[in-house]
PDB file of C-alpha atoms in Angstrom:
ATOM      1  CA  PRO V 106      -8.184   4.173  -2.669  1.00  0.00           C
ATOM      2  CA  GLU V 107     -10.817   1.967  -1.030  1.00  0.00           C
ATOM      3  CA  LEU V 108      -9.620   3.015   2.428  1.00  0.00           C
ATOM      4  CA  ILE V 109      -9.758   6.707   1.548  1.00  0.00           C
ATOM      5  CA  LEU V 110     -13.311   6.219   0.303  1.00  0.00           C
ATOM      6  CA  ILE V 111     -14.264   4.290   3.457  1.00  0.00           C
ATOM      7  CA  GLN V 112     -15.314   1.238   1.466  1.00  0.00           C
ATOM      8  CA  PRO V 113     -15.005  -2.433   2.355  1.00  0.00           C
ATOM      9  CA  TYR V 114     -11.560  -3.754   1.537  1.00  0.00           C
ATOM     10  CA  THR V 115      -9.722  -7.008   1.035  1.00  0.00           C
ATOM     11  CA  SER V 116      -6.090  -8.072   0.876  1.00  0.00           C
ATOM     12  CA  ALA V 117      -5.933  -6.179  -2.445  1.00  0.00           C
ATOM     13  CA  VAL V 118      -5.252  -3.073  -0.343  1.00  0.00           C
ATOM     14  CA  ASP V 119      -1.952  -4.712   0.673  1.00  0.00           C
ATOM     15  CA  ILE V 120      -1.013  -5.068  -3.000  1.00  0.00           C
ATOM     16  CA  TRP V 121      -1.641  -1.322  -3.422  1.00  0.00           C
ATOM     17  CA  SER V 122       0.632  -0.655  -0.432  1.00  0.00           C
ATOM     18  CA  LEU V 123       3.339  -2.898  -1.844  1.00  0.00           C
ATOM     19  CA  GLY V 124       3.040  -1.043  -5.148  1.00  0.00           C
ATOM     20  CA  CYS V 125       3.707   2.222  -3.324  1.00  0.00           C
ATOM     21  CA  ILE V 126       6.767   0.666  -1.685  1.00  0.00           C
ATOM     22  CA  LEU V 127       7.982  -0.674  -5.038  1.00  0.00           C
ATOM     23  CA  ALA V 128       7.641   2.843  -6.468  1.00  0.00           C
ATOM     24  CA  GLU V 129       9.768   4.194  -3.593  1.00  0.00           C
ATOM     25  CA  LEU V 130      12.423   1.589  -4.372  1.00  0.00           C
ATOM     26  CA  LEU V 131      12.351   2.424  -8.086  1.00  0.00           C
ATOM     27  CA  SER V 132      12.829   6.091  -7.224  1.00  0.00           C
ATOM     28  CA  MET V 133      16.094   5.154  -5.489  1.00  0.00           C
ATOM     29  CA  GLN V 134      17.664   3.870  -8.691  1.00  0.00           C
ATOM     30  CA  GLU V 135      20.415   5.973 -10.113  1.00  0.00           C
ATOM     31  CA  GLY V 136      19.017   7.579 -13.217  1.00  0.00           C
ATOM     32  CA  SER V 137      15.446   7.970 -11.937  1.00  0.00           C
ATOM     33  CA  VAL V 138      16.132  11.204 -10.017  1.00  0.00           C
ATOM     34  CA  PRO V 139      19.152  13.533 -10.052  1.00  0.00           C
ATOM     35  CA  GLY V 140      19.995  12.838  -6.382  1.00  0.00           C
ATOM     36  CA  TYR V 141      18.603  11.101  -3.315  1.00  0.00           C
ATOM     37  CA  GLN V 142      17.299  14.420  -1.964  1.00  0.00           C
ATOM     38  CA  ASP V 143      15.098  14.743  -5.061  1.00  0.00           C
ATOM     39  CA  ARG V 144      13.063  11.606  -4.325  1.00  0.00           C
ATOM     40  CA  THR V 145       9.411  12.095  -3.473  1.00  0.00           C
ATOM     41  CA  PRO V 146       6.573   9.724  -2.617  1.00  0.00           C
ATOM     42  CA  LEU V 147       4.554   8.556  -5.605  1.00  0.00           C
ATOM     43  CA  PHE V 148       1.359   9.916  -4.035  1.00  0.00           C
ATOM     44  CA  PRO V 149       2.215  12.946  -1.861  1.00  0.00           C
ATOM     45  CA  GLY V 150      -1.020  14.458  -0.630  1.00  0.00           C
ATOM     46  CA  GLY V 151      -2.448  16.676   2.024  1.00  0.00           C
ATOM     47  CA  THR V 152      -6.064  15.789   2.620  1.00  0.00           C
ATOM     48  CA  CYS V 153      -8.101  12.665   2.284  1.00  0.00           C
ATOM     49  CA  TYR V 154     -11.746  13.588   1.900  1.00  0.00           C
ATOM     50  CA  PRO V 155     -13.944  12.138   3.363  1.00  0.00           C
ATOM     51  CA  LEU V 156     -11.509  11.075   6.101  1.00  0.00           C
ATOM     52  CA  SER V 157     -10.236  14.629   6.594  1.00  0.00           C
ATOM     53  CA  GLY V 158     -13.742  16.016   6.781  1.00  0.00           C
ATOM     54  CA  GLU V 159     -14.765  19.129   4.975  1.00  0.00           C
ATOM     55  CA  SER V 160     -11.676  21.175   5.628  1.00  0.00           C
ATOM     56  CA  GLY V 161     -12.517  23.755   3.005  1.00  0.00           C
ATOM     57  CA  VAL V 162      -9.272  23.139   1.127  1.00  0.00           C
ATOM     58  CA  ALA V 163      -9.632  25.164  -2.028  1.00  0.00           C
ATOM     59  CA  ASP V 164      -6.848  23.384  -3.886  1.00  0.00           C
ATOM     60  CA  GLU V 165      -8.105  19.943  -4.920  1.00  0.00           C
ATOM     61  CA  ARG V 166      -4.578  19.071  -6.094  1.00  0.00           C
ATOM     62  CA  LEU V 167      -3.851  18.383  -2.423  1.00  0.00           C
ATOM     63  CA  ASP V 168      -6.705  15.887  -2.181  1.00  0.00           C
ATOM     64  CA  GLN V 169      -5.222  12.385  -2.021  1.00  0.00           C
ATOM     65  CA  LEU V 170      -7.491  10.977  -4.743  1.00  0.00           C
ATOM     66  CA  SER V 171      -6.567  13.831  -7.077  1.00  0.00           C
ATOM     67  CA  VAL V 172      -2.909  13.033  -6.447  1.00  0.00           C
ATOM     68  CA  ILE V 173      -3.539   9.332  -7.193  1.00  0.00           C
ATOM     69  CA  PHE V 174      -5.442  10.154 -10.383  1.00  0.00           C
ATOM     70  CA  GLY V 175      -2.565  12.442 -11.396  1.00  0.00           C
ATOM     71  CA  VAL V 176      -0.430   9.287 -11.528  1.00  0.00           C
ATOM     72  CA  ILE V 177      -2.822   6.545 -12.692  1.00  0.00           C
ATOM     73  CA  GLY V 178      -5.459   8.661 -14.437  1.00  0.00           C
ATOM     74  CA  THR V 179      -9.156   8.887 -13.647  1.00  0.00           C
ATOM     75  CA  PRO V 180     -10.651   5.414 -13.380  1.00  0.00           C
ATOM     76  CA  SER V 181     -13.282   4.226 -15.817  1.00  0.00           C
ATOM     77  CA  PRO V 182     -16.948   4.415 -14.731  1.00  0.00           C
ATOM     78  CA  GLU V 183     -16.891   0.603 -14.347  1.00  0.00           C
ATOM     79  CA  ASP V 184     -13.901   0.777 -12.013  1.00  0.00           C
ATOM     80  CA  VAL V 185     -15.477   3.580  -9.974  1.00  0.00           C
ATOM     81  CA  ALA V 186     -18.684   1.540  -9.661  1.00  0.00           C
ATOM     82  CA  ALA V 187     -16.666  -1.436  -8.381  1.00  0.00           C
ATOM     83  CA  ILE V 188     -15.397   0.599  -5.420  1.00  0.00           C
ATOM     84  CA  GLY V 189     -18.863   1.300  -4.034  1.00  0.00           C
ATOM     85  CA  LYS V 190     -20.701   4.472  -3.127  1.00  0.00           C
ATOM     86  CA  ALA V 191     -17.967   6.912  -4.112  1.00  0.00           C
ATOM     87  CA  ASN V 192     -19.249   7.781  -7.596  1.00  0.00           C
ATOM     88  CA  GLU V 193     -20.533  11.268  -6.820  1.00  0.00           C
ATOM     89  CA  TYR V 194     -17.418  12.374  -4.973  1.00  0.00           C
ATOM     90  CA  ILE V 195     -15.096  11.051  -7.689  1.00  0.00           C
ATOM     91  CA  LYS V 196     -17.136  12.867 -10.345  1.00  0.00           C
ATOM     92  CA  THR V 197     -16.447  16.170  -8.543  1.00  0.00           C
ATOM     93  CA  LEU V 198     -12.710  15.656  -9.126  1.00  0.00           C
ATOM     94  CA  GLY V 199     -13.197  15.744 -12.891  1.00  0.00           C
ATOM     95  CA  ASN V 200     -11.309  13.780 -15.510  1.00  0.00           C
ATOM     96  CA  VAL V 201      -7.630  13.729 -14.574  1.00  0.00           C
ATOM     97  CA  LYS V 202      -5.020  12.512 -17.021  1.00  0.00           C
ATOM     98  CA  PRO V 203      -1.688  11.278 -15.668  1.00  0.00           C
ATOM     99  CA  LYS V 204       0.892  14.067 -15.599  1.00  0.00           C
ATOM    100  CA  LYS V 205       3.711  11.607 -16.344  1.00  0.00           C
ATOM    101  CA  GLY V 206       3.707   7.943 -17.189  1.00  0.00           C
ATOM    102  CA  LEU V 207       5.534   5.487 -14.962  1.00  0.00           C
ATOM    103  CA  LYS V 208       8.316   5.173 -17.549  1.00  0.00           C
ATOM    104  CA  GLU V 209       8.891   8.955 -17.374  1.00  0.00           C
ATOM    105  CA  ARG V 210       8.786   8.901 -13.565  1.00  0.00           C
ATOM    106  CA  PHE V 211      11.239   6.014 -13.323  1.00  0.00           C
ATOM    107  CA  PRO V 212      13.399   6.130 -16.470  1.00  0.00           C
ATOM    108  CA  ALA V 213      16.042   3.791 -15.014  1.00  0.00           C
ATOM    109  CA  ALA V 214      13.523   1.095 -14.057  1.00  0.00           C
ATOM    110  CA  ASP V 215      13.380  -2.319 -15.673  1.00  0.00           C
ATOM    111  CA  PRO V 216      10.304  -2.517 -17.967  1.00  0.00           C
ATOM    112  CA  ALA V 217       9.228  -5.644 -16.054  1.00  0.00           C
ATOM    113  CA  ALA V 218       9.278  -3.647 -12.795  1.00  0.00           C
ATOM    114  CA  LEU V 219       7.084  -0.971 -14.364  1.00  0.00           C
ATOM    115  CA  ASP V 220       4.669  -3.621 -15.615  1.00  0.00           C
ATOM    116  CA  LEU V 221       4.398  -5.111 -12.118  1.00  0.00           C
ATOM    117  CA  LEU V 222       3.943  -1.644 -10.604  1.00  0.00           C
ATOM    118  CA  GLU V 223       1.148  -0.869 -13.048  1.00  0.00           C
ATOM    119  CA  ARG V 224      -0.602  -4.138 -12.143  1.00  0.00           C
ATOM    120  CA  MET V 225      -0.319  -3.341  -8.433  1.00  0.00           C
ATOM    121  CA  LEU V 226      -1.683   0.199  -8.722  1.00  0.00           C
ATOM    122  CA  LYS V 227      -5.052  -0.482 -10.339  1.00  0.00           C
ATOM    123  CA  PHE V 228      -7.794   1.698  -8.856  1.00  0.00           C
ATOM    124  CA  ASN V 229     -10.248  -1.208  -8.918  1.00  0.00           C
ATOM    125  CA  PRO V 230      -9.094  -3.739  -6.305  1.00  0.00           C
ATOM    126  CA  GLN V 231     -10.647  -6.566  -8.336  1.00  0.00           C
ATOM    127  CA  ARG V 232      -8.324  -5.717 -11.252  1.00  0.00           C
ATOM    128  CA  ARG V 233      -5.134  -5.509  -9.159  1.00  0.00           C
ATOM    129  CA  CYS V 234      -2.799  -8.455  -9.346  1.00  0.00           C
ATOM    130  CA  THR V 235      -3.019 -10.979  -6.540  1.00  0.00           C
ATOM    131  CA  VAL V 236      -0.099 -11.904  -4.305  1.00  0.00           C
ATOM    132  CA  GLU V 237       0.427 -15.093  -6.295  1.00  0.00           C
ATOM    133  CA  GLU V 238       0.354 -13.188  -9.602  1.00  0.00           C
ATOM    134  CA  ALA V 239       2.870 -10.667  -8.235  1.00  0.00           C
ATOM    135  CA  LEU V 240       5.186 -13.428  -7.036  1.00  0.00           C
ATOM    136  CA  ASP V 241       4.893 -15.180 -10.404  1.00  0.00           C
ATOM    137  CA  HIS V 242       5.649 -11.960 -12.308  1.00  0.00           C
ATOM    138  CA  GLU V 243       8.766 -11.974 -14.480  1.00  0.00           C
ATOM    139  CA  PHE V 244      10.294  -9.125 -12.460  1.00  0.00           C
ATOM    140  CA  LEU V 245      10.553 -11.377  -9.399  1.00  0.00           C
ATOM    141  CA  GLN V 246      11.628 -14.554 -11.194  1.00  0.00           C
ATOM    142  CA  GLY V 247      15.261 -14.152 -10.240  1.00  0.00           C
ATOM    143  CA  VAL V 248      14.610 -13.718  -6.517  1.00  0.00           C
ATOM    144  CA  ARG V 249      11.558 -15.837  -5.732  1.00  0.00           C
ATOM    145  CA  ARG V 250      12.266 -18.964  -3.707  1.00  0.00           C
ATOM    146  CA  GLN V 251       9.049 -20.962  -3.591  1.00  0.00           C
ATOM    147  CA  ASP V 252      10.687 -23.641  -1.462  1.00  0.00           C
ATOM    148  CA  MET V 253      10.899 -21.090   1.388  1.00  0.00           C
ATOM    149  CA  GLU V 254       7.325 -19.813   1.114  1.00  0.00           C
ATOM    150  CA  ARG V 255       4.593 -20.758   3.518  1.00  0.00           C
ATOM    151  CA  THR V 256       0.894 -20.153   3.111  1.00  0.00           C
ATOM    152  CA  ALA V 257      -1.408 -19.711   6.081  1.00  0.00           C
ATOM    153  CA  GLU V 258      -3.730 -22.658   6.431  1.00  0.00           C
ATOM    154  CA  LYS V 259      -6.437 -20.548   8.059  1.00  0.00           C
ATOM    155  CA  PRO V 260      -7.071 -16.836   8.556  1.00  0.00           C
ATOM    156  CA  MET V 261      -4.870 -15.191  11.129  1.00  0.00           C
ATOM    157  CA  ILE V 262      -6.658 -14.088  14.262  1.00  0.00           C
ATOM    158  CA  GLY V 263      -5.356 -11.058  16.088  1.00  0.00           C
ATOM    159  CA  PRO V 264      -5.457 -10.513  19.841  1.00  0.00           C
ATOM    160  CA  SER V 265      -9.016 -10.170  21.121  1.00  0.00           C
ATOM    161  CA  PHE V 266      -8.323  -6.831  22.846  1.00  0.00           C
ATOM    162  CA  LEU V 267      -7.986  -5.277  19.363  1.00  0.00           C
ATOM    163  CA  ASP V 268     -11.672  -6.022  18.716  1.00  0.00           C
ATOM    164  CA  ALA V 269     -12.733  -3.399  21.253  1.00  0.00           C
ATOM    165  CA  MET V 270     -14.192  -0.223  19.795  1.00  0.00           C
ATOM    166  CA  GLU V 271     -11.834   1.834  21.942  1.00  0.00           C
ATOM    167  CA  ILE V 272      -8.530   0.700  23.414  1.00  0.00           C
ATOM    168  CA  ASP V 273      -7.082   2.696  26.255  1.00  0.00           C
ATOM    169  CA  LEU V 274      -3.431   3.664  26.009  1.00  0.00           C
ATOM    170  CA  GLN V 275      -2.432   1.800  29.167  1.00  0.00           C
ATOM    171  CA  THR V 276      -3.828  -1.499  27.791  1.00  0.00           C
ATOM    172  CA  LEU V 277      -2.034  -0.977  24.497  1.00  0.00           C
ATOM    173  CA  LYS V 278       1.257  -0.261  26.281  1.00  0.00           C
ATOM    174  CA  GLN V 279       0.890  -3.318  28.524  1.00  0.00           C
ATOM    175  CA  LYS V 280       0.015  -5.645  25.632  1.00  0.00           C
ATOM    176  CA  THR V 281       2.972  -4.332  23.605  1.00  0.00           C
ATOM    177  CA  PHE V 282       5.300  -4.855  26.580  1.00  0.00           C
ATOM    178  CA  ASP V 283       3.943  -8.397  27.115  1.00  0.00           C
ATOM    179  CA  GLU V 284       4.559  -9.211  23.438  1.00  0.00           C
ATOM    180  CA  VAL V 285       8.149  -7.925  23.542  1.00  0.00           C
ATOM    181  CA  VAL V 286       8.867  -9.937  26.691  1.00  0.00           C
ATOM    182  CA  TRP V 287       7.321 -13.067  25.167  1.00  0.00           C
ATOM    183  CA  TYR V 288       9.482 -12.786  22.035  1.00  0.00           C
ATOM    184  CA  ARG V 289      12.560 -12.066  24.112  1.00  0.00           C
ATOM    185  CA  ASN V 290      11.946 -15.157  26.246  1.00  0.00           C
ATOM    186  CA  HIS V 291      11.247 -17.358  23.219  1.00  0.00           C
ATOM    187  CA  SER V 292      14.024 -16.080  20.967  1.00  0.00           C
ATOM    188  CA  THR V 293      16.607 -18.480  19.620  1.00  0.00           C
ATOM    189  CA  ASP V 294      18.992 -15.554  19.156  1.00  0.00           C
ATOM    190  CA  THR V 295      21.230 -15.557  22.249  1.00  0.00           C
ATOM    191  CA  ARG V 296      22.843 -12.172  21.541  1.00  0.00           C
ATOM    192  CA  HIS V 297      20.118 -10.362  23.509  1.00  0.00           C
ATOM    193  CA  GLN V 298      19.745 -12.867  26.346  1.00  0.00           C
ATOM    194  CA  PRO V 299      20.966 -11.840  29.850  1.00  0.00           C
TER     195      PRO V 299
END
C-alpha cells in the first residue's frame, strides 16, 4: 500500500509482497478452489490512484486500494496516519469491510499459514511482521534451517548506473549482458561451459 500511495517505504514492503506470494501458494492447495483455472490473485485490480492518474474510472472497485481493503478491511485511523499523507484519499474510499475472511478464501490452509499471512498483510508497515518474526513463525518451523541462513553485514549497494534519473535502454541492455557474461564466466556449474 505504501508504494501505491507514493510514500516512503522500508523492507516491510517486501513482507507485503511475500504475503501476496504466500496467498498465491495457499490458493493452489486442493480444497481452496474447485480447480487450478479458478485461482485468482488475492488483490486483482485495475487502477492505482494516484499512480494511474485521474483516469476517470467510475467504478472504485477497480481501484487497487479498494481491492486491498476488500480483503483486509479499511485500516484504522491510526494505521492510515502511519502511512503518511494519504488520509484524504483513503477517506474517499469509505469504510470497506472484508468480503471474505482469509479462512473462507483458503479453506484448506493450515491455521498457522493463515496467521502468518494475516501478519504479513497489515496495512501499516510498522505493524507487519519482520523477516525474523516470519522466519520464527510456527508455520515455518518445519522447514527453517537457521544453520544455512546468512545475514548481510552491511546494506547492499546496487550498481551506480541505477542511480541515474533516466537510464537509456542501450545502457540497460549492455549492463544486463555484462552481468550474464560475468556469472557465466564465474559459475561453478560446468554444464553451461563451452
